[in-house]
Amino acid sequence: MSVELNHTIVAAHDKKASAQFLADILGLQVSPQYGPFIPVPIPNGVTLDYMDTSATITPQHYAFLVSDEDFDKIFARIRAAGLTYWADPAHRRVNEINTNDGGRGTYFDDPNGHNLEILTRPYGSGDD
């Protein structure tokens, strides 16, 4: 059996701005609107489909596994944008990165309060 995540819908108050925010930070491209969605394809084949809502948004967590080289580039864009970042998902260790599993990781929020994460090693893959 083959099961792969294909896409997920991301609630936003401004789908165009939110999709562009993610694409700019991660160094990706926004695809043309498809129905009510603004898609941001991720290189592993998953698409984040941004959709407008006027309702209160429940923050979700989206983690992106990246190479060390891409981490450096993305982290530079996070800092250049003046975004607050944290070493932990509870947002206690402000303006720090973590070195979990022998890699690097950090968390930051998107304009809708979604908790985004970049990490260079999957959880449980190395030394703590």
Short mmCIF file of C-alpha atoms in Angstrom, two decimals:
data_model
loop_
_atom_site.label_atom_id
_atom_site.label_comp_id
_atom_site.label_asym_id
_atom_site.label_seq_id
_atom_site.Cartn_x
_atom_site.Cartn_y
_atom_site.Cartn_z
CA MET A 1 0.00 0.00 0.00
CA SER A 2 1.22 3.49 -0.83
CA VAL A 3 -0.14 6.43 1.15
CA GLU A 4 1.18 9.95 0.68
CA LEU A 5 -0.05 13.28 1.96
CA ASN A 6 -1.05 15.24 -1.14
CA HIS A 7 -2.34 18.55 0.23
CA THR A 8 -3.80 20.26 3.24
CA ILE A 9 -5.92 23.38 3.57
CA VAL A 10 -4.48 26.27 5.56
CA ALA A 11 -6.97 28.79 6.94
CA ALA A 12 -6.02 32.42 6.42
CA HIS A 13 -7.54 35.87 6.75
CA ASP A 14 -5.75 36.88 3.53
CA LYS A 15 -4.89 33.78 1.50
CA LYS A 16 -2.76 35.62 -1.06
CA ALA A 17 -0.63 37.41 1.53
CA SER A 18 -0.30 34.28 3.68
CA ALA A 19 0.72 32.07 0.77
CA GLN A 20 3.24 34.67 -0.38
CA PHE A 21 4.63 34.95 3.16
CA LEU A 22 5.34 31.22 3.30
CA ALA A 23 6.77 31.13 -0.21
CA ASP A 24 9.04 34.12 0.46
CA ILE A 25 10.38 32.73 3.74
CA LEU A 26 10.96 29.20 2.42
CA GLY A 27 12.19 30.30 -1.02
CA LEU A 28 9.28 28.70 -2.88
CA GLN A 29 6.77 29.81 -5.52
CA VAL A 30 3.05 30.45 -5.19
CA SER A 31 0.97 28.67 -7.84
CA PRO A 32 -2.01 30.26 -9.61
CA GLN A 33 -5.30 30.22 -7.74
CA TYR A 34 -7.22 26.95 -8.04
CA GLY A 35 -10.88 27.32 -7.09
CA PRO A 36 -10.95 29.06 -3.70
CA PHE A 37 -7.33 28.08 -2.95
CA ILE A 38 -3.92 29.70 -3.36
CA PRO A 39 -1.49 26.73 -3.48
CA VAL A 40 2.09 26.65 -2.33
CA PRO A 41 3.71 23.43 -3.60
CA ILE A 42 6.40 21.94 -1.39
CA PRO A 43 9.22 20.09 -3.21
CA ASN A 44 8.24 16.69 -1.74
CA GLY A 45 4.89 16.78 -3.56
CA VAL A 46 2.67 18.15 -0.78
CA THR A 47 0.75 21.35 -1.42
CA LEU A 48 -0.42 23.83 1.20
CA ASP A 49 -3.69 25.26 -0.12
CA TYR A 50 -4.45 28.62 1.47
CA MET A 51 -8.15 29.46 1.82
CA ASP A 52 -9.75 32.62 3.16
CA THR A 53 -11.90 32.51 6.23
CA SER A 54 -13.54 35.25 8.28
CA ALA A 55 -13.78 32.93 11.28
CA THR A 56 -11.32 32.77 14.15
CA ILE A 57 -8.32 30.71 13.05
CA THR A 58 -7.15 27.88 15.24
CA PRO A 59 -3.36 27.88 14.89
CA GLN A 60 -1.89 24.76 13.31
CA HIS A 61 1.69 23.51 13.26
CA TYR A 62 3.57 22.98 9.98
CA ALA A 63 7.12 21.61 10.13
CA PHE A 64 9.49 21.67 7.16
CA LEU A 65 12.52 19.38 6.99
CA VAL A 66 15.28 21.28 5.19
CA SER A 67 18.96 20.81 4.39
CA ASP A 68 21.63 22.63 6.42
CA GLU A 69 22.21 24.95 3.46
CA ASP A 70 18.50 25.73 3.13
CA PHE A 71 18.22 26.25 6.90
CA ASP A 72 20.88 28.97 6.67
CA LYS A 73 19.04 30.69 3.81
CA ILE A 74 15.60 30.44 5.41
CA PHE A 75 16.88 31.51 8.82
CA ALA A 76 18.52 34.54 7.20
CA ARG A 77 15.16 35.47 5.64
CA ILE A 78 13.41 35.03 9.01
CA ARG A 79 15.91 37.39 10.64
CA ALA A 80 15.84 39.87 7.73
CA ALA A 81 12.04 40.02 8.02
CA GLY A 82 12.39 40.90 11.71
CA LEU A 83 10.35 37.87 12.77
CA THR A 84 10.51 36.58 16.31
CA TYR A 85 11.64 32.97 16.44
CA TRP A 86 11.90 30.38 19.17
CA ALA A 87 13.91 27.24 19.91
CA ASP A 88 10.86 25.43 21.24
CA PRO A 89 7.21 24.90 20.26
CA ALA A 90 5.97 26.49 23.50
CA HIS A 91 7.72 29.73 22.51
CA ARG A 92 9.72 30.01 25.74
CA ARG A 93 13.25 30.29 24.30
CA VAL A 94 12.91 33.47 22.26
CA ASN A 95 15.36 34.35 19.47
CA GLU A 96 17.18 31.01 19.81
CA ILE A 97 17.49 27.93 17.65
CA ASN A 98 17.62 24.37 18.96
CA THR A 99 20.12 21.61 18.21
CA ASN A 100 17.78 18.66 18.71
CA ASP A 101 18.98 15.32 17.32
CA GLY A 102 22.28 16.89 16.30
CA GLY A 103 20.58 19.23 13.82
CA ARG A 104 19.14 22.73 14.00
CA GLY A 105 15.59 23.93 14.28
CA THR A 106 13.49 26.97 15.00
CA TYR A 107 9.84 27.99 15.19
CA PHE A 108 8.17 31.17 13.93
CA ASP A 109 4.61 32.35 13.35
CA ASP A 110 2.90 33.19 10.10
CA PRO A 111 0.51 36.18 9.81
CA ASN A 112 -2.43 34.01 10.99
CA GLY A 113 -0.68 32.63 14.06
CA HIS A 114 0.17 29.25 12.53
CA ASN A 115 3.30 27.84 14.18
CA LEU A 116 5.87 27.14 11.46
CA GLU A 117 9.03 25.15 12.04
CA ILE A 118 12.18 24.46 10.07
CA LEU A 119 14.44 21.60 11.13
CA THR A 120 17.45 19.86 9.67
CA ARG A 121 17.04 16.45 11.33
CA PRO A 122 13.80 14.50 11.90
CA TYR A 123 12.84 13.96 15.53
CA GLY A 124 14.46 10.88 17.01
CA SER A 125 17.13 10.65 14.30
CA GLY A 126 20.19 11.52 16.35
CA ASP A 127 21.62 12.79 19.60
CA ASP A 128 19.57 15.13 21.74
#
